[in-house]
Every structure is written in C-alpha cells, then in structure tokens.
C-alpha cells in the first residue's frame, strides 16, 4: 500500500473520535472524510435522540461524501459507541457504501464500557471482517494518553499491507 492509499472515515458528535481519526490519518498519511449528518444532535435533546436511534438501529440523512471510498486500498472507519453499538451516522454511511470498500479497519471511542456490539455490527454492515480494531476510552483521548495503542494499530495496518504485496 502506498502511504496515500488509505482513507479515514469517521463521525464525531463531540470531537473525541475526530481527534483519534486525525492522529491515525497523520500516521498513515491518509486522507480523511468526516461524515456530516443533517440531524440535530446537540445538547440533551440530541443525546436522547441519538440514543433512541442507536437502539433502534435507525438510519439518518447524511450530506453527500466528499471522497469516493472505492479508490482506496484501505478504509479505516471510526465511530463513537452509542448504546453499545455503532453510531447512527456511521451505520448509515456503511449501509450506503459497504459495497465500495476494499479492506477495512475499525476504531471507536467510548465513555467507559467495552465496545460490546460495535465492531461486530460494523463487520456485519461491511460484509467483511476488519484487518484490525482499536477501542479507546474518552478519558484517555482527553488526556492525550493514546499514542501507544494508536501506534500499534497503525503499525499492524502497515505490516498487513506489506504482507499483501509479497
Ligand atoms: C447517545 C450516546 C450513547 C452512548 N452510549 C455509550 C455506551 O453504550 N457505552 C460507552 O462506553 N459510551 C457511550 N457513549 C459515550 C461515547 O461513546 C463517548 O463519549 C465518545 O467518546 C464520544 O465520541 P465523540 O466525541 O467523537 O462523539 C454514548 C454517547 C452518546 C451520545
């Protein structure tokens, strides 16, 4: 894989997943696509709405993506965990674009718990297993205490792509 053949696609309601996405993209020399949702998700009303939608596995209306995912060898997809699973905007993106993704890897940020169903739901939506996964706790992202796990995630992805070229 050339260093530019990766795309990091992410949704972030309050900025933590975005912070990790930027770091992964920087280390992979990848391009980024921030998923833009048209739904109002601010404040307590937006929090409640988001929780309800995640439980129902609902979808939302997204702005059209700026980048074409099928031109990349690897698409790294990042989501906050919502009610133990993938956020509604990322669920929607995967439903719309799963058939255009070559290799995939997943990461998430979460408040306290484990990613629970997040990665299995993403795998089901993508129709393929991820090359690697990474889950970070919000408090560690806030404290900038996430360099080692991000480094190991990115190294594994780069090694994997080297092996594929042999
Ligand atoms: C609607 C909603 C549901 C959430 N559910 C969970 C959960 O089930 N488990 C968890 O550990 N964190 C949960 N969180 C916390 C977020 O995953 C966490 O704060 C994440 O880092 C936010 O990322 P963001 O800033 O990129 O939006 C939830 C947050 C929201 C808004």
JSON list of C-alpha atoms and ligand atoms in Angstrom, two decimals:
[
{"chain": "A", "resi": 1, "resn": "UNK", "atom": "CA", "xyz": [0.00, 0.00, 0.00]},
{"chain": "A", "resi": 2, "resn": "UNK", "atom": "CA", "xyz": [1.29, 3.44, -0.81]},
{"chain": "A", "resi": 3, "resn": "UNK", "atom": "CA", "xyz": [1.03, 5.69, 2.20]},
{"chain": "A", "resi": 4, "resn": "UNK", "atom": "CA", "xyz": [-1.69, 7.73, 0.48]},
{"chain": "A", "resi": 5, "resn": "UNK", "atom": "CA", "xyz": [-3.90, 4.78, -0.39]},
{"chain": "A", "resi": 6, "resn": "UNK", "atom": "CA", "xyz": [-5.85, 4.89, 2.83]},
{"chain": "A", "resi": 7, "resn": "UNK", "atom": "CA", "xyz": [-8.92, 6.88, 3.82]},
{"chain": "A", "resi": 8, "resn": "UNK", "atom": "CA", "xyz": [-10.03, 7.53, 7.40]},
{"chain": "A", "resi": 9, "resn": "UNK", "atom": "CA", "xyz": [-13.81, 7.96, 7.54]},
{"chain": "A", "resi": 10, "resn": "UNK", "atom": "CA", "xyz": [-15.32, 9.00, 10.87]},
{"chain": "A", "resi": 11, "resn": "UNK", "atom": "CA", "xyz": [-18.25, 10.58, 12.65]},
{"chain": "A", "resi": 12, "resn": "UNK", "atom": "CA", "xyz": [-17.78, 12.54, 15.84]},
{"chain": "A", "resi": 13, "resn": "UNK", "atom": "CA", "xyz": [-20.53, 14.27, 17.85]},
{"chain": "A", "resi": 14, "resn": "UNK", "atom": "CA", "xyz": [-18.31, 15.91, 20.47]},
{"chain": "A", "resi": 15, "resn": "UNK", "atom": "CA", "xyz": [-14.81, 15.71, 19.00]},
{"chain": "A", "resi": 16, "resn": "UNK", "atom": "CA", "xyz": [-13.13, 12.69, 20.63]},
{"chain": "A", "resi": 17, "resn": "UNK", "atom": "CA", "xyz": [-13.40, 10.31, 17.70]},
{"chain": "A", "resi": 18, "resn": "UNK", "atom": "CA", "xyz": [-12.30, 13.16, 15.42]},
{"chain": "A", "resi": 19, "resn": "UNK", "atom": "CA", "xyz": [-9.17, 13.68, 17.50]},
{"chain": "A", "resi": 20, "resn": "UNK", "atom": "CA", "xyz": [-8.23, 10.00, 17.14]},
{"chain": "A", "resi": 21, "resn": "UNK", "atom": "CA", "xyz": [-9.13, 10.00, 13.43]},
{"chain": "A", "resi": 22, "resn": "UNK", "atom": "CA", "xyz": [-6.76, 12.90, 12.78]},
{"chain": "A", "resi": 23, "resn": "UNK", "atom": "CA", "xyz": [-3.94, 11.12, 14.60]},
{"chain": "A", "resi": 24, "resn": "UNK", "atom": "CA", "xyz": [-4.47, 7.86, 12.70]},
{"chain": "A", "resi": 25, "resn": "UNK", "atom": "CA", "xyz": [-4.68, 9.74, 9.39]},
{"chain": "A", "resi": 26, "resn": "UNK", "atom": "CA", "xyz": [-1.49, 11.63, 10.18]},
{"chain": "A", "resi": 27, "resn": "UNK", "atom": "CA", "xyz": [0.40, 8.41, 10.96]},
{"chain": "A", "resi": 28, "resn": "UNK", "atom": "CA", "xyz": [-0.95, 6.61, 7.88]},
{"chain": "A", "resi": 29, "resn": "UNK", "atom": "CA", "xyz": [-0.54, 9.69, 5.67]},
{"chain": "A", "resi": 30, "resn": "UNK", "atom": "CA", "xyz": [-4.18, 9.04, 4.81]},
{"chain": "A", "resi": 31, "resn": "UNK", "atom": "CA", "xyz": [-6.93, 11.33, 3.62]},
{"chain": "A", "resi": 32, "resn": "UNK", "atom": "CA", "xyz": [-9.96, 11.93, 5.82]},
{"chain": "A", "resi": 33, "resn": "UNK", "atom": "CA", "xyz": [-13.72, 12.08, 5.39]},
{"chain": "A", "resi": 34, "resn": "UNK", "atom": "CA", "xyz": [-15.80, 13.44, 8.25]},
{"chain": "A", "resi": 35, "resn": "UNK", "atom": "CA", "xyz": [-19.32, 12.09, 7.98]},
{"chain": "A", "resi": 36, "resn": "UNK", "atom": "CA", "xyz": [-21.72, 15.05, 8.02]},
{"chain": "A", "resi": 37, "resn": "UNK", "atom": "CA", "xyz": [-25.13, 14.29, 9.49]},
{"chain": "A", "resi": 38, "resn": "UNK", "atom": "CA", "xyz": [-28.11, 16.57, 8.83]},
{"chain": "A", "resi": 39, "resn": "UNK", "atom": "CA", "xyz": [-29.78, 15.66, 12.15]},
{"chain": "A", "resi": 40, "resn": "UNK", "atom": "CA", "xyz": [-29.58, 17.99, 15.15]},
{"chain": "A", "resi": 41, "resn": "UNK", "atom": "CA", "xyz": [-27.60, 16.11, 17.79]},
{"chain": "A", "resi": 42, "resn": "UNK", "atom": "CA", "xyz": [-26.58, 18.88, 20.18]},
{"chain": "A", "resi": 43, "resn": "UNK", "atom": "CA", "xyz": [-27.49, 19.10, 23.85]},
{"chain": "A", "resi": 44, "resn": "UNK", "atom": "CA", "xyz": [-29.65, 16.74, 25.87]},
{"chain": "A", "resi": 45, "resn": "UNK", "atom": "CA", "xyz": [-32.32, 16.52, 23.14]},
{"chain": "A", "resi": 46, "resn": "UNK", "atom": "CA", "xyz": [-29.72, 15.44, 20.62]},
{"chain": "A", "resi": 47, "resn": "UNK", "atom": "CA", "xyz": [-28.20, 12.99, 23.10]},
{"chain": "A", "resi": 48, "resn": "UNK", "atom": "CA", "xyz": [-31.59, 11.37, 23.75]},
{"chain": "A", "resi": 49, "resn": "UNK", "atom": "CA", "xyz": [-32.44, 11.28, 20.07]},
{"chain": "A", "resi": 50, "resn": "UNK", "atom": "CA", "xyz": [-29.06, 9.68, 19.28]},
{"chain": "A", "resi": 51, "resn": "UNK", "atom": "CA", "xyz": [-29.53, 7.03, 21.97]},
{"chain": "A", "resi": 52, "resn": "UNK", "atom": "CA", "xyz": [-33.03, 6.18, 20.73]},
{"chain": "A", "resi": 53, "resn": "UNK", "atom": "CA", "xyz": [-31.86, 5.92, 17.13]},
{"chain": "A", "resi": 54, "resn": "UNK", "atom": "CA", "xyz": [-28.88, 3.73, 18.03]},
{"chain": "A", "resi": 55, "resn": "UNK", "atom": "CA", "xyz": [-31.09, 1.30, 19.99]},
{"chain": "A", "resi": 56, "resn": "UNK", "atom": "CA", "xyz": [-33.47, 1.07, 17.03]},
{"chain": "A", "resi": 57, "resn": "UNK", "atom": "CA", "xyz": [-30.57, 0.68, 14.57]},
{"chain": "A", "resi": 58, "resn": "UNK", "atom": "CA", "xyz": [-32.15, 3.58, 12.68]},
{"chain": "A", "resi": 59, "resn": "UNK", "atom": "CA", "xyz": [-30.51, 5.46, 9.83]},
{"chain": "A", "resi": 60, "resn": "UNK", "atom": "CA", "xyz": [-30.22, 9.20, 9.20]},
{"chain": "A", "resi": 61, "resn": "UNK", "atom": "CA", "xyz": [-29.79, 11.59, 6.26]},
{"chain": "A", "resi": 62, "resn": "UNK", "atom": "CA", "xyz": [-26.14, 12.35, 5.51]},
{"chain": "A", "resi": 63, "resn": "UNK", "atom": "CA", "xyz": [-24.61, 15.09, 3.41]},
{"chain": "A", "resi": 64, "resn": "UNK", "atom": "CA", "xyz": [-23.05, 13.56, 0.28]},
{"chain": "A", "resi": 65, "resn": "UNK", "atom": "CA", "xyz": [-19.47, 12.37, 0.97]},
{"chain": "A", "resi": 66, "resn": "UNK", "atom": "CA", "xyz": [-16.62, 14.43, -0.45]},
{"chain": "A", "resi": 67, "resn": "UNK", "atom": "CA", "xyz": [-14.42, 11.42, -1.20]},
{"chain": "A", "resi": 68, "resn": "UNK", "atom": "CA", "xyz": [-15.02, 8.31, -3.24]},
{"chain": "A", "resi": 69, "resn": "UNK", "atom": "CA", "xyz": [-14.25, 5.35, -0.93]},
{"chain": "A", "resi": 70, "resn": "UNK", "atom": "CA", "xyz": [-13.72, 2.84, -3.70]},
{"chain": "A", "resi": 71, "resn": "UNK", "atom": "CA", "xyz": [-10.45, 4.40, -4.87]},
{"chain": "A", "resi": 72, "resn": "UNK", "atom": "CA", "xyz": [-8.68, 3.49, -1.59]},
{"chain": "A", "resi": 73, "resn": "UNK", "atom": "CA", "xyz": [-6.95, 0.17, -0.73]},
{"chain": "A", "resi": 74, "resn": "UNK", "atom": "CA", "xyz": [-7.86, 0.57, 2.92]},
{"chain": "A", "resi": 75, "resn": "UNK", "atom": "CA", "xyz": [-10.73, 2.44, 4.58]},
{"chain": "A", "resi": 76, "resn": "UNK", "atom": "CA", "xyz": [-10.40, 2.98, 8.33]},
{"chain": "A", "resi": 77, "resn": "UNK", "atom": "CA", "xyz": [-13.79, 3.68, 9.90]},
{"chain": "A", "resi": 78, "resn": "UNK", "atom": "CA", "xyz": [-14.20, 5.42, 13.24]},
{"chain": "A", "resi": 79, "resn": "UNK", "atom": "CA", "xyz": [-17.28, 5.84, 15.41]},
{"chain": "A", "resi": 80, "resn": "UNK", "atom": "CA", "xyz": [-18.26, 6.80, 18.92]},
{"chain": "A", "resi": 81, "resn": "UNK", "atom": "CA", "xyz": [-20.01, 3.95, 20.75]},
{"chain": "A", "resi": 82, "resn": "UNK", "atom": "CA", "xyz": [-23.72, 4.70, 21.13]},
{"chain": "A", "resi": 83, "resn": "UNK", "atom": "CA", "xyz": [-25.76, 2.37, 23.36]},
{"chain": "A", "resi": 84, "resn": "UNK", "atom": "CA", "xyz": [-23.12, -0.35, 22.98]},
{"chain": "A", "resi": 85, "resn": "UNK", "atom": "CA", "xyz": [-23.05, -0.19, 19.20]},
{"chain": "A", "resi": 86, "resn": "UNK", "atom": "CA", "xyz": [-22.07, 1.87, 16.16]},
{"chain": "A", "resi": 87, "resn": "UNK", "atom": "CA", "xyz": [-23.37, 5.47, 15.94]},
{"chain": "A", "resi": 88, "resn": "UNK", "atom": "CA", "xyz": [-26.29, 6.16, 13.61]},
{"chain": "A", "resi": 89, "resn": "UNK", "atom": "CA", "xyz": [-24.31, 8.29, 11.11]},
{"chain": "A", "resi": 90, "resn": "UNK", "atom": "CA", "xyz": [-21.62, 5.60, 10.72]},
{"chain": "A", "resi": 91, "resn": "UNK", "atom": "CA", "xyz": [-24.29, 2.89, 10.43]},
{"chain": "A", "resi": 92, "resn": "UNK", "atom": "CA", "xyz": [-25.87, 4.93, 7.63]},
{"chain": "A", "resi": 93, "resn": "UNK", "atom": "CA", "xyz": [-22.55, 5.52, 5.84]},
{"chain": "A", "resi": 94, "resn": "UNK", "atom": "CA", "xyz": [-21.77, 1.78, 5.94]},
{"chain": "A", "resi": 95, "resn": "UNK", "atom": "CA", "xyz": [-25.22, 0.84, 4.68]},
{"chain": "A", "resi": 96, "resn": "UNK", "atom": "CA", "xyz": [-24.75, 3.22, 1.76]},
{"chain": "A", "resi": 97, "resn": "UNK", "atom": "CA", "xyz": [-21.13, 2.44, 0.87]},
{"chain": "A", "resi": 98, "resn": "UNK", "atom": "CA", "xyz": [-20.23, -1.07, 2.14]},
{"chain": "A", "resi": 99, "resn": "UNK", "atom": "CA", "xyz": [-20.02, -2.48, -1.36]},
{"chain": "A", "resi": 100, "resn": "UNK", "atom": "CA", "xyz": [-17.45, 0.18, -2.29]},
{"chain": "A", "resi": 101, "resn": "UNK", "atom": "CA", "xyz": [-14.93, -0.59, 0.46]},
{"chain": "A", "resi": 102, "resn": "UNK", "atom": "CA", "xyz": [-11.81, -2.67, -0.23]},
{"chain": "A", "resi": 103, "resn": "UNK", "atom": "CA", "xyz": [-10.06, -3.58, 3.03]},
{"chain": "A", "resi": 104, "resn": "UNK", "atom": "CA", "xyz": [-11.44, -2.13, 6.26]},
{"chain": "A", "resi": 105, "resn": "UNK", "atom": "CA", "xyz": [-10.25, -1.45, 9.80]},
{"chain": "A", "resi": 106, "resn": "UNK", "atom": "CA", "xyz": [-12.36, -0.10, 12.67]},
{"chain": "A", "resi": 107, "resn": "UNK", "atom": "CA", "xyz": [-11.82, 2.13, 15.66]},
{"chain": "A", "resi": 108, "resn": "UNK", "atom": "CA", "xyz": [-14.13, 3.60, 18.28]},
{"chain": "A", "resi": 109, "resn": "UNK", "atom": "CA", "xyz": [-14.12, 5.83, 21.32]},
{"chain": "A", "resi": 110, "resn": "UNK", "atom": "CA", "xyz": [-16.35, 5.06, 24.27]},
{"chain": "A", "resi": 111, "resn": "UNK", "atom": "CA", "xyz": [-17.20, 6.54, 27.64]},
{"chain": "A", "resi": 112, "resn": "UNK", "atom": "CA", "xyz": [-16.43, 3.67, 29.90]},
{"chain": "A", "resi": 113, "resn": "UNK", "atom": "CA", "xyz": [-17.70, 0.32, 28.78]},
{"chain": "A", "resi": 114, "resn": "UNK", "atom": "CA", "xyz": [-16.37, -2.11, 26.25]},
{"chain": "A", "resi": 115, "resn": "UNK", "atom": "CA", "xyz": [-17.15, -1.70, 22.55]},
{"chain": "A", "resi": 116, "resn": "UNK", "atom": "CA", "xyz": [-19.69, -4.53, 23.04]},
{"chain": "A", "resi": 117, "resn": "UNK", "atom": "CA", "xyz": [-21.54, -4.98, 19.71]},
{"chain": "A", "resi": 118, "resn": "UNK", "atom": "CA", "xyz": [-19.88, -2.06, 17.96]},
{"chain": "A", "resi": 119, "resn": "UNK", "atom": "CA", "xyz": [-17.31, -3.94, 15.90]},
{"chain": "A", "resi": 120, "resn": "UNK", "atom": "CA", "xyz": [-19.48, -6.98, 15.20]},
{"chain": "A", "resi": 121, "resn": "UNK", "atom": "CA", "xyz": [-22.26, -4.71, 13.94]},
{"chain": "A", "resi": 122, "resn": "UNK", "atom": "CA", "xyz": [-19.76, -2.80, 11.77]},
{"chain": "A", "resi": 123, "resn": "UNK", "atom": "CA", "xyz": [-18.42, -6.09, 10.40]},
{"chain": "A", "resi": 124, "resn": "UNK", "atom": "CA", "xyz": [-21.94, -7.20, 9.54]},
{"chain": "A", "resi": 125, "resn": "UNK", "atom": "CA", "xyz": [-22.67, -3.88, 7.82]},
{"chain": "A", "resi": 126, "resn": "UNK", "atom": "CA", "xyz": [-19.41, -4.05, 5.84]},
{"chain": "A", "resi": 127, "resn": "UNK", "atom": "CA", "xyz": [-19.85, -7.71, 4.92]},
{"chain": "A", "resi": 128, "resn": "UNK", "atom": "CA", "xyz": [-16.21, -8.40, 5.77]},
{"chain": "A", "resi": 129, "resn": "UNK", "atom": "CA", "xyz": [-14.00, -8.66, 8.87]},
{"chain": "A", "resi": 130, "resn": "UNK", "atom": "CA", "xyz": [-11.74, -5.73, 9.79]},
{"chain": "A", "resi": 131, "resn": "UNK", "atom": "CA", "xyz": [-7.96, -6.05, 9.37]},
{"chain": "A", "resi": 132, "resn": "UNK", "atom": "CA", "xyz": [-7.55, -4.53, 12.83]},
{"chain": "A", "resi": 133, "resn": "UNK", "atom": "CA", "xyz": [-9.66, -2.84, 15.52]},
{"chain": "A", "resi": 134, "resn": "UNK", "atom": "CA", "xyz": [-8.91, -0.23, 18.16]},
{"chain": "A", "resi": 135, "resn": "UNK", "atom": "CA", "xyz": [-11.10, 0.94, 21.04]},
{"chain": "A", "resi": 136, "resn": "UNK", "atom": "CA", "xyz": [-10.11, 3.94, 23.16]},
{"chain": "A", "resi": 137, "resn": "UNK", "atom": "CA", "xyz": [-11.74, 5.39, 26.23]},
{"chain": "A", "resi": 138, "resn": "UNK", "atom": "CA", "xyz": [-12.79, 9.05, 26.06]},
{"chain": "A", "resi": 139, "resn": "UNK", "atom": "CA", "xyz": [-10.83, 9.92, 29.21]},
{"chain": "A", "resi": 140, "resn": "UNK", "atom": "CA", "xyz": [-7.59, 8.62, 27.68]},
{"chain": "A", "resi": 141, "resn": "UNK", "atom": "CA", "xyz": [-8.19, 10.60, 24.49]},
{"chain": "A", "resi": 142, "resn": "UNK", "atom": "CA", "xyz": [-8.88, 13.69, 26.59]},
{"chain": "A", "resi": 143, "resn": "UNK", "atom": "CA", "xyz": [-5.58, 13.21, 28.49]},
{"chain": "A", "resi": 144, "resn": "UNK", "atom": "CA", "xyz": [-3.64, 12.53, 25.26]},
{"chain": "A", "resi": 145, "resn": "UNK", "atom": "CA", "xyz": [-2.94, 9.07, 26.65]},
{"chain": "A", "resi": 146, "resn": "UNK", "atom": "CA", "xyz": [-3.49, 7.08, 23.46]},
{"chain": "A", "resi": 147, "resn": "UNK", "atom": "CA", "xyz": [-0.26, 7.25, 21.50]},
{"chain": "A", "resi": 148, "resn": "UNK", "atom": "CA", "xyz": [0.88, 3.63, 22.12]},
{"chain": "A", "resi": 149, "resn": "UNK", "atom": "CA", "xyz": [-2.39, 1.92, 21.09]},
{"chain": "A", "resi": 150, "resn": "UNK", "atom": "CA", "xyz": [-2.69, 4.17, 18.01]},
{"chain": "A", "resi": 151, "resn": "UNK", "atom": "CA", "xyz": [0.90, 3.41, 17.06]},
{"chain": "A", "resi": 152, "resn": "UNK", "atom": "CA", "xyz": [0.34, -0.33, 17.35]},
{"chain": "A", "resi": 153, "resn": "UNK", "atom": "CA", "xyz": [-2.93, -0.11, 15.36]},
{"chain": "A", "resi": 154, "resn": "UNK", "atom": "CA", "xyz": [-1.26, 1.81, 12.53]},
{"chain": "A", "resi": 155, "resn": "UNK", "atom": "CA", "xyz": [1.85, -0.43, 12.51]},
{"chain": "A", "resi": 156, "resn": "UNK", "atom": "CA", "xyz": [-0.31, -3.53, 12.21]},
{"chain": "A", "resi": 157, "resn": "UNK", "atom": "CA", "xyz": [-2.16, -1.99, 9.25]},
{"chain": "A", "resi": 158, "resn": "UNK", "atom": "CA", "xyz": [1.08, -1.06, 7.50]},
{"chain": "A", "resi": 159, "resn": "UNK", "atom": "CA", "xyz": [2.57, -4.52, 8.13]},
{"chain": "A", "resi": 160, "resn": "UNK", "atom": "CA", "xyz": [-0.59, -6.17, 6.86]},
{"chain": "A", "resi": 161, "resn": "UNK", "atom": "CA", "xyz": [-0.44, -4.22, 3.63]},
{"chain": "A", "resi": 162, "resn": "UNK", "atom": "CA", "xyz": [3.27, -5.12, 3.17]},
{"chain": "A", "resi": 163, "resn": "UNK", "atom": "CA", "xyz": [2.42, -8.80, 3.56]},
{"chain": "A", "resi": 164, "resn": "UNK", "atom": "CA", "xyz": [-0.31, -8.49, 0.93]},
{"chain": "A", "resi": 165, "resn": "UNK", "atom": "CA", "xyz": [2.23, -7.17, -1.56]},
{"chain": "A", "resi": 166, "resn": "UNK", "atom": "CA", "xyz": [4.58, -10.21, -1.19]},
{"chain": "B", "resi": 1, "resn": "LIG", "atom": "C1", "xyz": [-26.28, 8.61, 22.58]},
{"chain": "B", "resi": 1, "resn": "LIG", "atom": "C2", "xyz": [-24.98, 8.16, 23.21]},
{"chain": "B", "resi": 1, "resn": "LIG", "atom": "C3", "xyz": [-24.86, 6.86, 23.68]},
{"chain": "B", "resi": 1, "resn": "LIG", "atom": "C4", "xyz": [-23.65, 6.42, 24.24]},
{"chain": "B", "resi": 1, "resn": "LIG", "atom": "N1", "xyz": [-23.54, 5.11, 24.63]},
{"chain": "B", "resi": 1, "resn": "LIG", "atom": "C5", "xyz": [-22.36, 4.66, 25.14]},
{"chain": "B", "resi": 1, "resn": "LIG", "atom": "C6", "xyz": [-22.20, 3.28, 25.50]},
{"chain": "B", "resi": 1, "resn": "LIG", "atom": "O1", "xyz": [-23.10, 2.45, 25.33]},
{"chain": "B", "resi": 1, "resn": "LIG", "atom": "N2", "xyz": [-21.02, 2.88, 26.04]},
{"chain": "B", "resi": 1, "resn": "LIG", "atom": "C7", "xyz": [-19.99, 3.77, 26.24]},
{"chain": "B", "resi": 1, "resn": "LIG", "atom": "O2", "xyz": [-18.94, 3.35, 26.74]},
{"chain": "B", "resi": 1, "resn": "LIG", "atom": "N3", "xyz": [-20.09, 5.08, 25.87]},
{"chain": "B", "resi": 1, "resn": "LIG", "atom": "C8", "xyz": [-21.25, 5.55, 25.32]},
{"chain": "B", "resi": 1, "resn": "LIG", "atom": "N4", "xyz": [-21.38, 6.86, 24.95]},
{"chain": "B", "resi": 1, "resn": "LIG", "atom": "C9", "xyz": [-20.24, 7.77, 25.13]},
{"chain": "B", "resi": 1, "resn": "LIG", "atom": "C10", "xyz": [-19.46, 8.00, 23.83]},
{"chain": "B", "resi": 1, "resn": "LIG", "atom": "O3", "xyz": [-19.17, 6.79, 23.16]},
{"chain": "B", "resi": 1, "resn": "LIG", "atom": "C11", "xyz": [-18.13, 8.70, 24.10]},
{"chain": "B", "resi": 1, "resn": "LIG", "atom": "O4", "xyz": [-18.34, 9.86, 24.85]},
{"chain": "B", "resi": 1, "resn": "LIG", "atom": "C12", "xyz": [-17.38, 9.01, 22.82]},
{"chain": "B", "resi": 1, "resn": "LIG", "atom": "O5", "xyz": [-16.00, 9.22, 23.11]},
{"chain": "B", "resi": 1, "resn": "LIG", "atom": "C13", "xyz": [-17.93, 10.25, 22.12]},
{"chain": "B", "resi": 1, "resn": "LIG", "atom": "O6", "xyz": [-17.22, 10.44, 20.93]},
{"chain": "B", "resi": 1, "resn": "LIG", "atom": "P1", "xyz": [-17.37, 11.78, 20.05]},
{"chain": "B", "resi": 1, "resn": "LIG", "atom": "O7", "xyz": [-16.84, 12.92, 20.87]},
{"chain": "B", "resi": 1, "resn": "LIG", "atom": "O8", "xyz": [-16.49, 11.51, 18.87]},
{"chain": "B", "resi": 1, "resn": "LIG", "atom": "O9", "xyz": [-18.81, 11.95, 19.70]},
{"chain": "B", "resi": 1, "resn": "LIG", "atom": "C14", "xyz": [-22.56, 7.33, 24.38]},
{"chain": "B", "resi": 1, "resn": "LIG", "atom": "C15", "xyz": [-22.70, 8.64, 23.89]},
{"chain": "B", "resi": 1, "resn": "LIG", "atom": "C16", "xyz": [-23.89, 9.06, 23.32]},
{"chain": "B", "resi": 1, "resn": "LIG", "atom": "C17", "xyz": [-24.01, 10.46, 22.77]}
]
